[in-house]
Amino acid sequence: RQTSPVSPPQAFSLDFVPNPVFSPRINDSDYFGYSVSSGTFVRGQLHYVAGAPRGADSRGKVLVFQFGEVEESSLQVLVERSGDQVGEYFGASVTAVDVNGDGLSDLVVGAPLYSEGAAPDRGAVYVFLNSGGGQVRLQGERLRGEAVAGGRFGSVVASPGDLNLDGFLDLVVGAPYEGGGAVYVFLGGAGGLRRQYSQRIGAEDVPQRGGRPLAGFGISISRGADVDKNLYPGGGLALLAGVFLFRFRHAF
């Protein structure tokens, strides 16, 4: 018989979750927290990442921050970055991953409604390399998939781990409306992520069951896990009505 109350499990290491309304850098309509991640942007410290795709006058923005000591404290912002286009939804997806192996997290931001020429909403991904001391710099040009209008490349960004076992973490990007959907693999390296994707997995490449075409393939991607103990991380990829598990092998 239970005679004393049991404390609920703690989802956070903090006793409170500060209210972002006290931060002057956040407006009500920014959609702050639309995407979240965390990483080591300063050695020995944990920072949180949150996207606000309607912030910065609808260009979208991302904050890397720590919480204050009390609920009424404003967020302690380390990095703030904004998108280039109005309505590109910069910050719809974020992840913190060390792509160049320097021991510090780099910032990857998806902008799935980025438009270019005759391809509106083709999507793009921004990669900001950590320069140390709380500074990040844009790594050259944005990452892109195929120039498909409405493909929304960058709807999801995630790291599956080190797919080719070269010592650098890699990145996968979802483009769920590129036809039936697609997932792209980008490899990390000493200079950051390689601009050209190493593999594209389209819905048309996945064996179909029941004769119904896939839709929304790549709308959600899990982190990598070595489920078959072959030293290569696998990843789960979701579509609108199902989940696929992909196992990777060294072929890059």
Coordinates of C-alpha atoms in Angstrom, one line a residue:
R1 CA 0.0 0.0 0.0
Q2 CA 1.3 3.4 -1.0
T3 CA 1.3 5.8 2.0
S4 CA 3.3 8.7 0.6
P5 CA 2.9 10.7 -2.6
V6 CA 5.3 9.9 -5.5
S7 CA 6.8 12.9 -7.3
P8 CA 6.1 13.0 -11.0
P9 CA 9.0 12.2 -13.3
Q10 CA 11.0 15.3 -14.2
A11 CA 11.1 16.0 -18.0
F12 CA 13.6 18.9 -17.4
S13 CA 16.5 19.3 -15.1
L14 CA 15.1 22.7 -14.1
D15 CA 12.4 23.2 -11.5
F16 CA 10.6 25.6 -13.8
V17 CA 10.3 26.5 -17.4
P18 CA 10.9 30.2 -17.9
N19 CA 8.3 32.1 -19.8
P20 CA 9.6 33.5 -23.1
V21 CA 7.2 36.4 -22.9
F22 CA 9.8 38.1 -20.7
S23 CA 12.3 38.0 -23.5
P24 CA 12.2 41.2 -25.7
R25 CA 13.5 39.3 -28.7
I26 CA 10.4 37.2 -29.0
N27 CA 7.0 38.4 -30.2
D28 CA 3.6 36.7 -29.8
S29 CA 3.3 35.8 -33.5
D30 CA 6.9 34.5 -34.0
Y31 CA 5.9 30.8 -33.4
F32 CA 8.9 30.5 -31.0
G33 CA 9.5 26.9 -30.2
Y34 CA 8.1 25.6 -33.5
S35 CA 11.3 23.5 -33.6
V36 CA 13.7 22.7 -30.8
S37 CA 17.1 21.1 -30.2
S38 CA 20.1 21.4 -27.9
G39 CA 23.9 21.2 -28.1
T40 CA 27.3 22.3 -26.9
F41 CA 27.9 25.7 -28.5
V42 CA 30.4 26.7 -25.8
R43 CA 32.6 24.0 -24.3
G44 CA 31.3 22.6 -21.1
Q45 CA 27.9 24.3 -21.4
L46 CA 24.5 23.1 -22.7
H47 CA 22.5 25.6 -24.8
Y48 CA 19.0 25.2 -26.2
V49 CA 18.0 26.0 -29.8
A50 CA 14.5 27.1 -30.8
G51 CA 13.1 28.1 -34.2
A52 CA 10.6 31.0 -34.7
P53 CA 9.6 30.7 -38.4
R54 CA 7.4 33.8 -38.4
G55 CA 9.9 36.0 -36.5
A56 CA 12.1 38.7 -37.9
D57 CA 9.3 40.3 -39.9
S58 CA 8.3 36.9 -41.3
R59 CA 11.8 36.0 -42.5
G60 CA 12.1 33.5 -39.6
K61 CA 14.7 33.3 -36.9
V62 CA 16.5 30.9 -34.6
L63 CA 17.8 31.5 -31.1
V64 CA 20.5 29.6 -29.3
F65 CA 20.1 30.4 -25.6
Q66 CA 20.1 29.4 -21.9
F67 CA 17.4 30.0 -19.4
G68 CA 17.6 32.6 -16.7
E69 CA 17.5 31.7 -13.0
V70 CA 13.8 32.6 -12.4
E71 CA 10.7 32.5 -14.5
E72 CA 10.6 36.3 -15.0
S73 CA 14.2 36.3 -16.4
S74 CA 14.7 37.0 -20.1
L75 CA 16.4 34.3 -22.2
Q76 CA 20.2 34.5 -22.2
V77 CA 20.7 34.5 -26.0
L78 CA 24.0 33.4 -27.3
V79 CA 23.2 33.3 -31.1
E80 CA 20.4 34.8 -33.1
R81 CA 20.1 34.2 -36.9
S82 CA 17.4 35.2 -39.3
G83 CA 16.4 34.0 -42.8
D84 CA 16.9 35.9 -46.1
Q85 CA 13.4 35.7 -47.7
V86 CA 10.1 36.8 -46.3
G87 CA 7.9 33.7 -45.8
E88 CA 10.7 31.1 -46.3
Y89 CA 9.9 29.7 -42.8
F90 CA 13.5 29.8 -41.7
G91 CA 13.5 27.9 -38.4
A92 CA 10.8 25.4 -39.2
S93 CA 13.3 22.7 -38.4
V94 CA 16.6 22.9 -36.4
T95 CA 19.3 20.6 -35.2
A96 CA 22.6 21.0 -33.4
V97 CA 25.3 18.6 -34.7
D98 CA 29.1 18.7 -34.8
V99 CA 29.6 18.2 -38.6
N100 CA 33.3 19.1 -38.7
G101 CA 34.5 17.2 -35.7
D102 CA 35.9 20.1 -33.6
G103 CA 33.9 19.1 -30.5
L104 CA 31.4 22.0 -30.8
S105 CA 27.8 21.8 -32.1
D106 CA 27.1 23.5 -35.4
L107 CA 23.7 24.9 -36.2
V108 CA 21.6 23.5 -39.0
V109 CA 18.3 25.3 -39.9
G110 CA 15.7 24.3 -42.4
A111 CA 13.7 26.8 -44.5
P112 CA 11.2 24.6 -46.4
L113 CA 9.3 27.5 -48.1
Y114 CA 12.5 29.0 -49.6
S115 CA 11.8 29.9 -53.2
E116 CA 14.1 30.3 -56.2
G117 CA 13.3 31.2 -59.8
A118 CA 10.6 28.9 -61.2
A119 CA 10.6 26.7 -58.1
P120 CA 8.5 28.3 -55.3
D121 CA 8.7 26.5 -52.0
R122 CA 11.5 24.3 -53.1
G123 CA 13.2 24.7 -49.7
A124 CA 16.7 25.1 -48.5
V125 CA 18.9 24.4 -45.5
Y126 CA 21.3 26.8 -43.8
V127 CA 24.5 25.5 -42.1
F128 CA 26.2 27.7 -39.5
L129 CA 29.6 26.4 -38.4
N130 CA 30.7 27.1 -34.8
S131 CA 33.7 29.4 -34.7
G132 CA 34.0 29.1 -30.9
G133 CA 33.3 31.7 -28.2
G134 CA 29.6 31.8 -29.1
Q135 CA 30.1 32.8 -32.7
V136 CA 28.7 31.0 -35.8
R137 CA 29.3 31.7 -39.5
L138 CA 27.3 30.6 -42.5
Q139 CA 29.0 27.8 -44.4
G140 CA 28.9 29.0 -48.0
E141 CA 25.8 28.5 -50.0
R142 CA 22.6 26.9 -48.7
L143 CA 22.1 23.2 -49.1
R144 CA 19.5 22.3 -51.7
G145 CA 17.9 19.2 -53.1
E146 CA 16.4 18.8 -56.6
A147 CA 14.7 22.0 -57.9
V148 CA 11.1 20.8 -57.4
A149 CA 8.5 23.4 -56.8
G150 CA 6.6 22.7 -53.6
G151 CA 9.0 20.0 -52.5
R152 CA 9.7 21.7 -49.2
F153 CA 13.3 20.5 -48.8
G154 CA 14.3 21.2 -45.2
S155 CA 11.0 20.4 -43.6
V156 CA 13.1 18.1 -41.4
V157 CA 16.8 18.1 -40.5
A158 CA 18.4 15.5 -38.3
S159 CA 21.7 13.7 -37.8
P160 CA 21.7 9.9 -38.2
G161 CA 25.2 9.8 -36.8
D162 CA 28.4 8.9 -38.7
L163 CA 27.0 6.9 -41.6
N164 CA 30.3 6.2 -43.4
L165 CA 32.4 5.9 -40.3
D166 CA 34.9 8.6 -41.3
G167 CA 34.8 10.3 -37.9
F168 CA 32.4 13.1 -38.9
L169 CA 28.6 13.3 -38.2
D170 CA 26.3 13.4 -41.1
L171 CA 22.9 15.0 -41.9
V172 CA 19.7 13.8 -43.4
V173 CA 17.1 16.3 -44.8
G174 CA 13.4 15.6 -45.6
A175 CA 11.5 16.9 -48.6
P176 CA 8.1 15.3 -48.0
Y177 CA 6.3 17.0 -50.9
E178 CA 8.9 16.3 -53.6
G179 CA 6.6 13.9 -55.5
G180 CA 5.8 11.3 -53.0
G181 CA 8.5 12.6 -50.7
A182 CA 12.3 12.2 -50.5
V183 CA 15.2 12.1 -48.0
Y184 CA 18.7 13.4 -48.8
V185 CA 22.0 12.4 -47.1
F186 CA 24.8 14.9 -46.7
L187 CA 28.2 13.9 -45.4
G188 CA 30.2 15.8 -42.8
G189 CA 33.8 16.6 -43.1
A190 CA 36.6 18.8 -41.7
G191 CA 35.3 21.8 -43.7
G192 CA 31.7 21.2 -42.7
L193 CA 28.9 19.5 -44.7
R194 CA 29.5 18.7 -48.3
R195 CA 27.3 20.8 -50.5
Q196 CA 26.4 17.9 -52.9
Y197 CA 24.2 15.3 -51.4
S198 CA 25.7 11.7 -51.4
Q199 CA 22.3 10.0 -51.7
R200 CA 18.7 10.7 -52.4
I201 CA 16.1 8.2 -51.3
G202 CA 12.8 8.9 -53.0
A203 CA 9.4 7.4 -52.3
E204 CA 9.7 5.7 -55.6
D205 CA 12.7 3.8 -54.3
V206 CA 10.8 2.3 -51.5
P207 CA 9.1 -1.1 -52.1
Q208 CA 5.3 -0.5 -52.0
R209 CA 2.7 -2.7 -50.5
G210 CA -0.9 -2.8 -51.4
G211 CA -0.5 -0.9 -54.6
R212 CA -1.0 2.5 -53.0
P213 CA 1.7 5.1 -53.8
L214 CA 3.5 6.6 -50.9
A215 CA 2.8 10.2 -49.8
G216 CA 4.7 12.5 -47.5
F217 CA 7.8 10.3 -47.3
G218 CA 10.4 12.0 -45.1
I219 CA 7.9 14.2 -43.2
S220 CA 9.6 12.9 -40.0
I221 CA 13.0 11.4 -39.3
S222 CA 14.3 9.8 -36.2
R223 CA 17.9 10.0 -34.9
G224 CA 20.1 7.2 -36.0
A225 CA 20.5 4.0 -33.9
D226 CA 22.5 0.9 -34.5
V227 CA 19.6 -1.5 -34.3
D228 CA 21.4 -4.5 -36.0
K229 CA 24.8 -4.0 -34.3
N230 CA 26.7 -3.7 -37.5
L231 CA 28.4 -0.4 -36.3
Y232 CA 26.4 1.6 -38.8
P233 CA 23.5 3.7 -37.4
G234 CA 20.1 3.1 -38.9
G235 CA 17.3 5.6 -39.0
G236 CA 13.5 5.5 -39.0
L237 CA 11.8 7.6 -41.7
A238 CA 8.1 8.4 -41.5
L239 CA 5.5 9.2 -44.1
L240 CA 1.9 10.2 -43.7
A241 CA 0.6 6.7 -42.9
G242 CA 3.6 4.5 -42.0
V243 CA 7.1 4.1 -40.8
F244 CA 10.2 2.6 -42.6
L245 CA 13.4 1.5 -41.0
F246 CA 16.5 1.9 -43.2
R247 CA 19.8 0.1 -42.4
F248 CA 22.9 1.7 -43.7
R249 CA 26.1 0.1 -45.0
H250 CA 29.5 1.6 -46.1
A251 CA 29.0 2.6 -49.7
F252 CA 30.1 6.2 -49.8

